[in-house]
mmCIF file of C-alpha atoms and ligand atoms in Angstrom:
data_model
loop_
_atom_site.group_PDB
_atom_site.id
_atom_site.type_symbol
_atom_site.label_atom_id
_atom_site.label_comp_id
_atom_site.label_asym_id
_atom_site.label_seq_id
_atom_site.Cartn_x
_atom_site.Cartn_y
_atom_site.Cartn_z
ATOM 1 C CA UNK S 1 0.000 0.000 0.000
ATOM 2 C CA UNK S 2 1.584 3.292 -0.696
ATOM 3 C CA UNK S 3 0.821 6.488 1.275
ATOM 4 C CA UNK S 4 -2.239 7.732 -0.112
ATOM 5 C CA UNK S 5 -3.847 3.852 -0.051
ATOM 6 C CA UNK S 6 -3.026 3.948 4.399
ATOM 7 C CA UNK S 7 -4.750 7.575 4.487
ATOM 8 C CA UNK S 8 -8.032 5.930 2.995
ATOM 9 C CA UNK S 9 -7.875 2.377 4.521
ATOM 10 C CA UNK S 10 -7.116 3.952 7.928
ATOM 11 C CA UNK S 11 -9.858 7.029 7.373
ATOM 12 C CA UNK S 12 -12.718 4.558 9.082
ATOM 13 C CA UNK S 13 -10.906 3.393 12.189
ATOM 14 C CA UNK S 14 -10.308 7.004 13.047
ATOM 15 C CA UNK S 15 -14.012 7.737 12.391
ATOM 16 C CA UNK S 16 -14.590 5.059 14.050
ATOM 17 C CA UNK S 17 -12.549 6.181 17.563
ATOM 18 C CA UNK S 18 -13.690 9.345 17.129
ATOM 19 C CA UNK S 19 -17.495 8.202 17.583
ATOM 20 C CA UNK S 20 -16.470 5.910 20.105
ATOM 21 C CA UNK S 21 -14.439 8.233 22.453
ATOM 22 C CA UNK S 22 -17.622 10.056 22.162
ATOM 23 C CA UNK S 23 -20.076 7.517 23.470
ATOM 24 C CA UNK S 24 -17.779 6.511 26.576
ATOM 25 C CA UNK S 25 -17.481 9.836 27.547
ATOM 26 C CA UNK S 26 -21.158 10.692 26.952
ATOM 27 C CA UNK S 27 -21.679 7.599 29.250
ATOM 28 C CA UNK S 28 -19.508 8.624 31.716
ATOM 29 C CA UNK S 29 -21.096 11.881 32.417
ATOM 30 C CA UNK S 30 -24.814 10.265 31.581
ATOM 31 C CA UNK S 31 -23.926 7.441 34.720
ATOM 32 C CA UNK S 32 -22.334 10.153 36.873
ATOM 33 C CA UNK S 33 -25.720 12.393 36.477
ATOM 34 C CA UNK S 34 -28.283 9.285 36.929
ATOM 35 C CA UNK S 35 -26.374 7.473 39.569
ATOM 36 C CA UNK S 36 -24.328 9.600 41.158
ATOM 37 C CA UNK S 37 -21.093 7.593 40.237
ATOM 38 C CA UNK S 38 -19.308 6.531 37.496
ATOM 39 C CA UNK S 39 -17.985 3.606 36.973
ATOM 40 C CA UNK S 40 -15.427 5.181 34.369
ATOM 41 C CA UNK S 41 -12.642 7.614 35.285
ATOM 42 C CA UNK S 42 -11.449 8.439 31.683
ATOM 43 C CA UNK S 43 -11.735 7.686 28.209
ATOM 44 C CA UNK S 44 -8.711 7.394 25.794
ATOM 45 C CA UNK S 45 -8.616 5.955 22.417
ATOM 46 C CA UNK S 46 -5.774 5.957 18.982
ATOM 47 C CA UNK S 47 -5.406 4.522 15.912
ATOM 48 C CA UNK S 48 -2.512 2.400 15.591
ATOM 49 C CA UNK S 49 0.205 3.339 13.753
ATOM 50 C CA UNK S 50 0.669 1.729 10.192
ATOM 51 C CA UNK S 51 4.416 0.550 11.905
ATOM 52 C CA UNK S 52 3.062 -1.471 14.462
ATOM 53 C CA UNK S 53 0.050 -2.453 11.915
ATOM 54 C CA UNK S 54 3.195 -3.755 9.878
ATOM 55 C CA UNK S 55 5.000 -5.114 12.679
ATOM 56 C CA UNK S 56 1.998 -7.003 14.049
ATOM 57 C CA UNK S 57 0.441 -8.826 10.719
ATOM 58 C CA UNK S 58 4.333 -9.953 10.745
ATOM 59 C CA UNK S 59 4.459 -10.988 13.699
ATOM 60 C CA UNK S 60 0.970 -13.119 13.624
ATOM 61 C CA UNK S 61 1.256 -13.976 10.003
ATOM 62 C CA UNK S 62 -1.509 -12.017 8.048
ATOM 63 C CA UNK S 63 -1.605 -10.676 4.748
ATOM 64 C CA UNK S 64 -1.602 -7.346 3.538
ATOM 65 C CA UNK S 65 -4.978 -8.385 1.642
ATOM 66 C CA UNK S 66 -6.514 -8.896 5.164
ATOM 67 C CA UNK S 67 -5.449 -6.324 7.656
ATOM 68 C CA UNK S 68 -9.264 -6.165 8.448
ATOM 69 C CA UNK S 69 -10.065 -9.399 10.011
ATOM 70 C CA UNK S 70 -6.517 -10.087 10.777
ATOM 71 C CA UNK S 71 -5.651 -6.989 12.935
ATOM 72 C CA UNK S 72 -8.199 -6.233 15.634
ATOM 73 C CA UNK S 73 -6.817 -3.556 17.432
ATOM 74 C CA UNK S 74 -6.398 -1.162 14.714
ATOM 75 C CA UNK S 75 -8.829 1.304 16.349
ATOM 76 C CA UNK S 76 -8.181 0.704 20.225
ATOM 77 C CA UNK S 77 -10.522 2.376 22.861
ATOM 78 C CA UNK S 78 -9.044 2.431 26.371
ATOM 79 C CA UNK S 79 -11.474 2.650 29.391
ATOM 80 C CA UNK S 80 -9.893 3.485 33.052
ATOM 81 C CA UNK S 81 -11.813 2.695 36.093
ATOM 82 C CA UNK S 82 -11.433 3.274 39.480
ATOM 83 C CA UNK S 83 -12.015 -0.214 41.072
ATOM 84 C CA UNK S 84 -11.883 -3.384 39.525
ATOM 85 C CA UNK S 85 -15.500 -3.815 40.261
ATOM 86 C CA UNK S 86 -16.356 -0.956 38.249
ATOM 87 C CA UNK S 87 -15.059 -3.137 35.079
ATOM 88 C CA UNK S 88 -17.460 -5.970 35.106
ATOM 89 C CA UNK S 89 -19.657 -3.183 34.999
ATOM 90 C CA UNK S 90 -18.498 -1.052 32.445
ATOM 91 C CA UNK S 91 -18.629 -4.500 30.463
ATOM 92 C CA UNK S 92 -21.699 -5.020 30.700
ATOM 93 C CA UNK S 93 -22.833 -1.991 29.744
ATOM 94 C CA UNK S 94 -21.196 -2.212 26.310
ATOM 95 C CA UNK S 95 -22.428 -5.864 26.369
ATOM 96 C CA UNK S 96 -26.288 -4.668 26.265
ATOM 97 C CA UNK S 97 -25.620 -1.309 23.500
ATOM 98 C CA UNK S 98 -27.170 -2.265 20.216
ATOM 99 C CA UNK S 99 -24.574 0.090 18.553
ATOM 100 C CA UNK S 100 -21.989 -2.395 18.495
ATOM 101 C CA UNK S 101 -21.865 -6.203 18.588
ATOM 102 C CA UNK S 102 -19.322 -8.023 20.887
ATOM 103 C CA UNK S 103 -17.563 -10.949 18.809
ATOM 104 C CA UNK S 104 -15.050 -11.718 21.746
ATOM 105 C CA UNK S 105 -13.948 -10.818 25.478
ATOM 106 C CA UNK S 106 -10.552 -11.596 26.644
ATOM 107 C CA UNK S 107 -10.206 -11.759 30.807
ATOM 108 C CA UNK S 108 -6.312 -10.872 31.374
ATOM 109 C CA UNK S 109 -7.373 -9.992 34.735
ATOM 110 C CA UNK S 110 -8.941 -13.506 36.210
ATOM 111 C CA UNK S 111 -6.011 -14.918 33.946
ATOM 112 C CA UNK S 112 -3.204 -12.328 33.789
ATOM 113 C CA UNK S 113 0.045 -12.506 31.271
ATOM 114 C CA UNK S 114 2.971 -13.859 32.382
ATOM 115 C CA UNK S 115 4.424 -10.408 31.881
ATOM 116 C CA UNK S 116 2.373 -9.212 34.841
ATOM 117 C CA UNK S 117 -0.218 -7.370 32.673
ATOM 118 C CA UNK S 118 -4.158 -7.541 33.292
ATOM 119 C CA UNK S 119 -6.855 -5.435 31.717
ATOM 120 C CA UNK S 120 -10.393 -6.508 30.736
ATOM 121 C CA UNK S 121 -10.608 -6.952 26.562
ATOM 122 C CA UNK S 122 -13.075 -6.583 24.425
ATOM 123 C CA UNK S 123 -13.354 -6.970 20.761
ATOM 124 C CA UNK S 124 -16.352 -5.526 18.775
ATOM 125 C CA UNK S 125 -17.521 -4.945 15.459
ATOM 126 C CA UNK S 126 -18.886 -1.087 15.289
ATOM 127 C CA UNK S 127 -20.644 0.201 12.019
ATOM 128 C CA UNK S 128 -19.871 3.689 10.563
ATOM 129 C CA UNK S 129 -21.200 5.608 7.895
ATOM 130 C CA UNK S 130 -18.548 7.227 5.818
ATOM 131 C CA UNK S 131 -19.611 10.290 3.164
ATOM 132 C CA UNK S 132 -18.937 7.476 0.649
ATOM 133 C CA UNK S 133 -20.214 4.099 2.573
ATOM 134 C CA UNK S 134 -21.295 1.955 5.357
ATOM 135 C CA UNK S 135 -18.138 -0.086 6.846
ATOM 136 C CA UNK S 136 -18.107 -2.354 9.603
ATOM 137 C CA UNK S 137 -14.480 -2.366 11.481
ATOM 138 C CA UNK S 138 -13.107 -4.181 14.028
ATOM 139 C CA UNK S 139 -12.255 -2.248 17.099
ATOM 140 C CA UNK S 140 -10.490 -3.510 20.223
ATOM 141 C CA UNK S 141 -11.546 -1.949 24.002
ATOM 142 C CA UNK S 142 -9.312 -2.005 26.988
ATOM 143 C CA UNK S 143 -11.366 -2.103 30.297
ATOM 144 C CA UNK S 144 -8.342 -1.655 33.030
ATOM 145 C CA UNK S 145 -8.130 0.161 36.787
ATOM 146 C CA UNK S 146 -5.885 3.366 37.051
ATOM 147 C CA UNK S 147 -3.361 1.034 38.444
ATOM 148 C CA UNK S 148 -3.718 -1.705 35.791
ATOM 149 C CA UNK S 149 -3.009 1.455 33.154
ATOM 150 C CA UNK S 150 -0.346 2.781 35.607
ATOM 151 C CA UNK S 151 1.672 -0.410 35.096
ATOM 152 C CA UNK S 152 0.740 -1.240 31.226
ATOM 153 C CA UNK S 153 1.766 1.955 30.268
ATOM 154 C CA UNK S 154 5.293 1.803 31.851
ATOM 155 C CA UNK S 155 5.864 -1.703 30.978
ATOM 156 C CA UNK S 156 5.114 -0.403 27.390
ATOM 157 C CA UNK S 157 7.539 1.782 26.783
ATOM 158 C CA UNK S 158 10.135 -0.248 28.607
ATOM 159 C CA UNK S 159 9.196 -2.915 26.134
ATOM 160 C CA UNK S 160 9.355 -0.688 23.015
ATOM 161 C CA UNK S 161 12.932 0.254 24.644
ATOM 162 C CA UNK S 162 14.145 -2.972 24.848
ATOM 163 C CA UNK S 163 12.039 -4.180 21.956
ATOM 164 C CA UNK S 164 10.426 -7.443 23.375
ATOM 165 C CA UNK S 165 13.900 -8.597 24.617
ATOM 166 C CA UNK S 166 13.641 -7.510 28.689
ATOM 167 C CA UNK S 167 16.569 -8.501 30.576
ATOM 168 C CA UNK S 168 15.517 -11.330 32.849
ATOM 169 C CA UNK S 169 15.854 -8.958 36.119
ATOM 170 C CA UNK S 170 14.029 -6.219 34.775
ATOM 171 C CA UNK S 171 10.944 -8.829 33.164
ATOM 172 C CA UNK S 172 10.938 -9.821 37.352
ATOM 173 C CA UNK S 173 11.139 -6.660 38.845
ATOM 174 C CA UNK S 174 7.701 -5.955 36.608
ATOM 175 C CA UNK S 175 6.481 -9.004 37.649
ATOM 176 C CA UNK S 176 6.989 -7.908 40.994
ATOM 177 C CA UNK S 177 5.565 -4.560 40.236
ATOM 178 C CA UNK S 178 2.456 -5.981 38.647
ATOM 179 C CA UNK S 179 2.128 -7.967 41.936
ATOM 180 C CA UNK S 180 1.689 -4.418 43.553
ATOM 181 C CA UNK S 181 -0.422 -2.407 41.077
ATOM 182 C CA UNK S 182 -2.854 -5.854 41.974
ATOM 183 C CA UNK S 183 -2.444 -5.770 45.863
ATOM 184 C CA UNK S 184 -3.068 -2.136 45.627
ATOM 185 C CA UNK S 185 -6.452 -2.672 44.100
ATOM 186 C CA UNK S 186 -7.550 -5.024 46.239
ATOM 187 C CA UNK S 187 -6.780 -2.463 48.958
ATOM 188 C CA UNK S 188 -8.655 0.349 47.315
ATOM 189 C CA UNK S 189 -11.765 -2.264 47.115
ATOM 190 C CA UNK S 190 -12.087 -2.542 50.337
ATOM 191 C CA UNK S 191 -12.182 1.023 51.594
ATOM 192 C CA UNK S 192 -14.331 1.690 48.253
ATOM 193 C CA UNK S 193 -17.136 2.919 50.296
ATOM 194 C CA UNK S 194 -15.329 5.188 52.626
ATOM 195 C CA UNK S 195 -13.691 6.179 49.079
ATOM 196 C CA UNK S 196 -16.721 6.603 47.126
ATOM 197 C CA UNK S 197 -18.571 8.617 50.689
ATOM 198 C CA UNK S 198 -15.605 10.952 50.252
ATOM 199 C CA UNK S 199 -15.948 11.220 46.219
ATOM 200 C CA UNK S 200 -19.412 12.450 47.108
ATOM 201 C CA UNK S 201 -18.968 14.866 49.874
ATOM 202 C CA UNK S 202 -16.769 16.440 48.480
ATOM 203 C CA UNK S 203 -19.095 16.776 45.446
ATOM 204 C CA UNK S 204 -22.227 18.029 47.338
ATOM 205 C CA UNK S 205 -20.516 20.530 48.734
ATOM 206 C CA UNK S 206 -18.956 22.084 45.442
ATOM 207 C CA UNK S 207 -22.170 21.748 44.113
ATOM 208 C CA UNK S 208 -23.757 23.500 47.118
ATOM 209 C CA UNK S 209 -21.316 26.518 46.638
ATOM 210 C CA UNK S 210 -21.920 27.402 43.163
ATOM 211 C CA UNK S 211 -26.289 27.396 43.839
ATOM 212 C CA UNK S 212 -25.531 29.329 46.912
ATOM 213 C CA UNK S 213 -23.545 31.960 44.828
ATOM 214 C CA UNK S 214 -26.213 32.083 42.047
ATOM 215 C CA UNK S 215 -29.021 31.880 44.502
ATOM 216 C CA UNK S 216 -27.406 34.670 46.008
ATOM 217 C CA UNK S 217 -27.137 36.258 42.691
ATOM 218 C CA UNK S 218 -31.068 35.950 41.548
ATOM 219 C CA UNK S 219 -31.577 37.892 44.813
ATOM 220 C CA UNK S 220 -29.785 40.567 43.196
ATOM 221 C CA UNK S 221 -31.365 40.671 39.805
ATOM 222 C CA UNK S 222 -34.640 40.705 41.571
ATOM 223 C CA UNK S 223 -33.793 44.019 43.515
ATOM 224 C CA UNK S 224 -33.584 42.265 46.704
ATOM 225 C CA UNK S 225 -30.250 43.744 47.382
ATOM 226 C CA UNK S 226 -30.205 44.680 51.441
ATOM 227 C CA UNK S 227 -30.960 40.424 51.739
ATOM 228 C CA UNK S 228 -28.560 39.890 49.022
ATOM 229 C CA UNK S 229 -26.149 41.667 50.304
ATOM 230 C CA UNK S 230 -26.936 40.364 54.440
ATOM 231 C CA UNK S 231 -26.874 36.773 52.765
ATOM 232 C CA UNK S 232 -23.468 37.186 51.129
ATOM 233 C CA UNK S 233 -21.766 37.873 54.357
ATOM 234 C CA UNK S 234 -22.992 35.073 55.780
ATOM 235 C CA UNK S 235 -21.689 33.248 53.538
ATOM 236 C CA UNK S 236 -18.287 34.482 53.569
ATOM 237 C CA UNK S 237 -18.327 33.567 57.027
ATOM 238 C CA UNK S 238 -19.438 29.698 56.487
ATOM 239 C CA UNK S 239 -17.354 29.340 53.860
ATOM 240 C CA UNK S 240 -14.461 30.748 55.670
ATOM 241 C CA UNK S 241 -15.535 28.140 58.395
ATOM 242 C CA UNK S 242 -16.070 25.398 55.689
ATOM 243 C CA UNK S 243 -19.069 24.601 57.508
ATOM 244 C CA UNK S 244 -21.364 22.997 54.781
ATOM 245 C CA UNK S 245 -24.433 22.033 57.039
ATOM 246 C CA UNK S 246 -24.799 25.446 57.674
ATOM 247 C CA UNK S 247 -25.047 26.418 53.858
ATOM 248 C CA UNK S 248 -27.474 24.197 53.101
ATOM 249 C CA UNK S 249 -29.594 25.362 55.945
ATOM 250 C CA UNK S 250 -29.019 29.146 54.915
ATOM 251 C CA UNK S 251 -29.749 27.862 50.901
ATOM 252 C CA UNK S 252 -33.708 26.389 52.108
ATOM 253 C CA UNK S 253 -33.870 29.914 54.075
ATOM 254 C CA UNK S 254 -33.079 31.754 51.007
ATOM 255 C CA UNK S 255 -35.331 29.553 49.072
ATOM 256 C CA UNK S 256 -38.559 30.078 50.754
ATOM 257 C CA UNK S 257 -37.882 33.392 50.995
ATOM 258 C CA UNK S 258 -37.943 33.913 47.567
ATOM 259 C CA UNK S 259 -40.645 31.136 47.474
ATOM 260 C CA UNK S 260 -42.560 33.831 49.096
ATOM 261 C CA UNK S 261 -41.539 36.720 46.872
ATOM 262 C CA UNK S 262 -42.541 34.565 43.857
ATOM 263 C CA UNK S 263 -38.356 34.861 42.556
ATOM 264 C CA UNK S 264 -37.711 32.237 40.139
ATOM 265 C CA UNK S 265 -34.908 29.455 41.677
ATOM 266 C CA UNK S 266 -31.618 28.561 39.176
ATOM 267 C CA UNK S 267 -31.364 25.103 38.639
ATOM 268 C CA UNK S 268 -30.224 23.231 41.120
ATOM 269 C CA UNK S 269 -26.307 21.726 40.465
ATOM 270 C CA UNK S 270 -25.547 17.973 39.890
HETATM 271 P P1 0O2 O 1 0.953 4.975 20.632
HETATM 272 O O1 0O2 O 1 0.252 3.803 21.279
HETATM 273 O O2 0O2 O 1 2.040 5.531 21.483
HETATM 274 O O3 0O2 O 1 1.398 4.579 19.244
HETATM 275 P P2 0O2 O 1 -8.375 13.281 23.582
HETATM 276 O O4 0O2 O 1 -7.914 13.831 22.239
HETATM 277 O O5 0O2 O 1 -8.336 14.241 24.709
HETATM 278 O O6 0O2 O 1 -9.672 12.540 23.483
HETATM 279 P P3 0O2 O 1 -5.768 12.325 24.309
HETATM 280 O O7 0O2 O 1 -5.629 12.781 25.717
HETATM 281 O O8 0O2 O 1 -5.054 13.101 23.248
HETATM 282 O O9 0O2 O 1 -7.334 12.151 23.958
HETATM 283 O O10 0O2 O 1 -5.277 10.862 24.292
HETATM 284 P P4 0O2 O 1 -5.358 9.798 23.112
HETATM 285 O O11 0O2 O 1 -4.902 10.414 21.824
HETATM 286 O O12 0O2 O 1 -6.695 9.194 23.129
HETATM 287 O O13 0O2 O 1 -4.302 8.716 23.580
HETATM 288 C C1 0O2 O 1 -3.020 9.051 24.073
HETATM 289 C C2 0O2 O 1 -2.094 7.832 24.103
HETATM 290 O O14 0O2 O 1 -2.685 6.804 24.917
HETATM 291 C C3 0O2 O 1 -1.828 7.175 22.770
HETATM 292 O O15 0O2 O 1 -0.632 7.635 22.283
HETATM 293 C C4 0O2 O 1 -1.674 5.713 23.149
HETATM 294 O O16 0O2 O 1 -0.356 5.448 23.544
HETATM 295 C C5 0O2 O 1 -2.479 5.499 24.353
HETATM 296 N N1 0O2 O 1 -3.766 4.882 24.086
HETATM 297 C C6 0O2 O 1 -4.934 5.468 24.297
HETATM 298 N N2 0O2 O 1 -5.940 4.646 24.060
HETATM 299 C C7 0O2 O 1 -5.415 3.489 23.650
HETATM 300 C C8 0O2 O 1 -5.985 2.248 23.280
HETATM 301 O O17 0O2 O 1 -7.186 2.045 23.268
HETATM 302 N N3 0O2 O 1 -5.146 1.258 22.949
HETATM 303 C C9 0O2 O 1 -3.824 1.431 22.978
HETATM 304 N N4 0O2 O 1 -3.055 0.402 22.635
HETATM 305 N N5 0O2 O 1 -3.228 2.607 23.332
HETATM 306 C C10 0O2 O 1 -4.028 3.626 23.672
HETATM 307 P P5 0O2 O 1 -0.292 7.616 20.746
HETATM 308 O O18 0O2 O 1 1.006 8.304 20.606
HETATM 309 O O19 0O2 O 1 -1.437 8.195 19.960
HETATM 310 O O20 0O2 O 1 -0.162 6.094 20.388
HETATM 311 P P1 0O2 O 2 -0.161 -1.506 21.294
HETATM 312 O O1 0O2 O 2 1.103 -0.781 21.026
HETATM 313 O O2 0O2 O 2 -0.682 -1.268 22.651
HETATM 314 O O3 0O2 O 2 -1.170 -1.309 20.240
HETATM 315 P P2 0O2 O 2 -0.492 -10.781 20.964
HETATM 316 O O4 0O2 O 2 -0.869 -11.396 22.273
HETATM 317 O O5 0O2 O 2 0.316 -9.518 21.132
HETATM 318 O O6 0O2 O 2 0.110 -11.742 20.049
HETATM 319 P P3 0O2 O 2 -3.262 -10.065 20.457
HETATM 320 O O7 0O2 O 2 -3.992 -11.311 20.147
HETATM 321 O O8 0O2 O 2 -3.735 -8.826 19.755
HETATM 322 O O9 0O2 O 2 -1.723 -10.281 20.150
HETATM 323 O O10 0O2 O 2 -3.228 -9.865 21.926
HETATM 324 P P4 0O2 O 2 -3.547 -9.339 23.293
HETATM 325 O O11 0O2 O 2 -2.625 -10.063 24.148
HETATM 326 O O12 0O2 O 2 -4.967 -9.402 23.569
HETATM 327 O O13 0O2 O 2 -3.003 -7.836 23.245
HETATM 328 C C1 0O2 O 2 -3.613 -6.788 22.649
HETATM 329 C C2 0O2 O 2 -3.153 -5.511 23.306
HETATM 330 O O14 0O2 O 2 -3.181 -5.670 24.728
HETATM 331 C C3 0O2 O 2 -1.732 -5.129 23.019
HETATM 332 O O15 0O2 O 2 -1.645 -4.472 21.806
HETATM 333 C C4 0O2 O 2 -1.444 -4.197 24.206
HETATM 334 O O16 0O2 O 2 -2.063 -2.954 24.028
HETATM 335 C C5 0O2 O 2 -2.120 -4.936 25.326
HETATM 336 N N1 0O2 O 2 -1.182 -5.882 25.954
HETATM 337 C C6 0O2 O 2 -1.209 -7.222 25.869
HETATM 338 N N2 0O2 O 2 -0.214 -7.760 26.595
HETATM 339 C C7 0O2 O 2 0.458 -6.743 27.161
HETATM 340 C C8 0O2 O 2 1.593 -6.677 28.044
HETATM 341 O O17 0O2 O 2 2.188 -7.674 28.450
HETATM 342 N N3 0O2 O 2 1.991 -5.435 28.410
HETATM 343 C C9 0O2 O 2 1.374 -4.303 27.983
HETATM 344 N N4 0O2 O 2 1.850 -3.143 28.403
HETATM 345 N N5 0O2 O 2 0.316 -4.344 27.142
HETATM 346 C C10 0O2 O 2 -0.142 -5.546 26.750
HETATM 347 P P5 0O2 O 2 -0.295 -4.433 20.984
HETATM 348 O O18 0O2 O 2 -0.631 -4.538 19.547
HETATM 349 O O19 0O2 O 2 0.678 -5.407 21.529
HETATM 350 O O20 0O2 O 2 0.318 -3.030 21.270
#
């Protein structure tokens, strides 16, 4: 394939993690809305490059004629998680989408690599619409913790230093290390609620700030300005005091005051 043949045969595998990136984001913020939490930190996604497309239908024997079926990973969707729990979810939420169709899972986290490495696979066939026609590609999807990612991604570019050939103390010392990134996950399971508890205090009372300050606001606009201005100091004060409970008691005061004085509310953070 020369140049201009790549641009065109990779065009719909960067369509197609484009769209994807998309959706996992999209869900991320949809699940944290609905629920709260969720069950996906962060989203990344690439297109391999036609090297290690070269490199790898070497290395596994495949044609040049069928790069499509024999490469799987050309468009690669990474998702990161906080807990390993949070994976089997995340899996099973692509599992039910009728956007896609799962043709395999690979579990390198019940069974991990000898290298050390664990992550959650899965492969899919996604449809796209290009201006010129409807394709169906292959697409790979990484489900891993932070940790799992922490460790894949150093291993990586050790391995792409040494190119495959680790020295035998360094392949142990990442053994070792994988050991770790594992142990440490386990750990962060079990204070997940005490994590999560945190996650969402810490949320309410950002959230509890910013409708304070544009409750306070609406006061303002609606020429309420002696209790505007009487409601901003106390404010200063709690917030000065970080003392949240307060707040939200001084937000339902504010509220049925202007309950009373027919002022419309803002919306109300998530
Ligand atoms: P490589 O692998 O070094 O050849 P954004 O534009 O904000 O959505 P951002 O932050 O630019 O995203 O990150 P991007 O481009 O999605 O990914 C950054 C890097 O993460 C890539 O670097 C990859 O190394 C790696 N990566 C992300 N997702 C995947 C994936 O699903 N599979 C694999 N194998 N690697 C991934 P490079 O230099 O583009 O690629
Ligand atoms: P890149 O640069 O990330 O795109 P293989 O096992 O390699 O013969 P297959 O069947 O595609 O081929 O395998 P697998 O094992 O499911 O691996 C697919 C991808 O998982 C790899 O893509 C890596 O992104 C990741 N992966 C698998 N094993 C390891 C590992 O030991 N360490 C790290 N850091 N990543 C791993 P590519 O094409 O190898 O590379």
């Amino acid at each position: 394939m020369d140049s201009r043949n790549w641009e065109n045969f990779l065009l719909p595998y960067e369509q197609a993690v484009e769209e994807l990136k998309v959706k996992f984001k999209t869900m991320r913020s949809e699940l944290k809305k609905r629920e709260e939490y969720a069950p996906i930190e962060f989203v990344t996604g690439r297109v391999k490059r036609i090297s290690s497309i070269l490199e790898k239908a070497e290395r596994l024997d495949v044609p040049m004629d069928n790069l499509e079926e024999g490469i799987e990973d050309i468009a690669g969707i990474r998702i990161m998680c906080q807990f390993v729990e949070d994976i089997r979810r995340v899996a099973e939420y692509i599992r039910s989408r009728k956007d896609l169709t799962v043709l395999y899972e690979k579990d390198y986290i019940t069974n991990y690599k000898e290298s050390g490495y664990r992550s959650f696979h899965m492969i899919i066939r996604y449809p796209i619409q290009t201006a010129l026609e409807h394709k169906v590609v292959l697409a790979e999807i990484q489900i891993r913790t932070l940790a799992m990612n922490f460790w894949a991604t150093i291993e990586h570019s050790l391995n792409y230093k040494y190119r495959g050939g680790l020295p035998g103390d360094m392949r142990l010392r990442l053994q070792k290390s994988a050991q770790a990134a594992s142990v440490l996950d386990s750990e962060m399971s079990s204070i997940r609620e005490e994590i999560l508890a945190a996650q969402k205090t810490f949320e309410d009372d950002a959230n509890i700030v910013s409708t304070m300050l544009k409750t306070i606001n609406r006061l303002y606009s609606y020429h309420l300005v002696a209790e505007a201005i009487s409601y901003q100091e106390q404010f200063n004060q709690l917030f000065l005091n970080r003392d949240f409970d307060s707040m939200k008691d001084m937000l339902a005061e504010i509220k049925a005051i202007m309950a009373a004085k027919h002022v419309e509310e803002p919306e109300d953070e998530h």
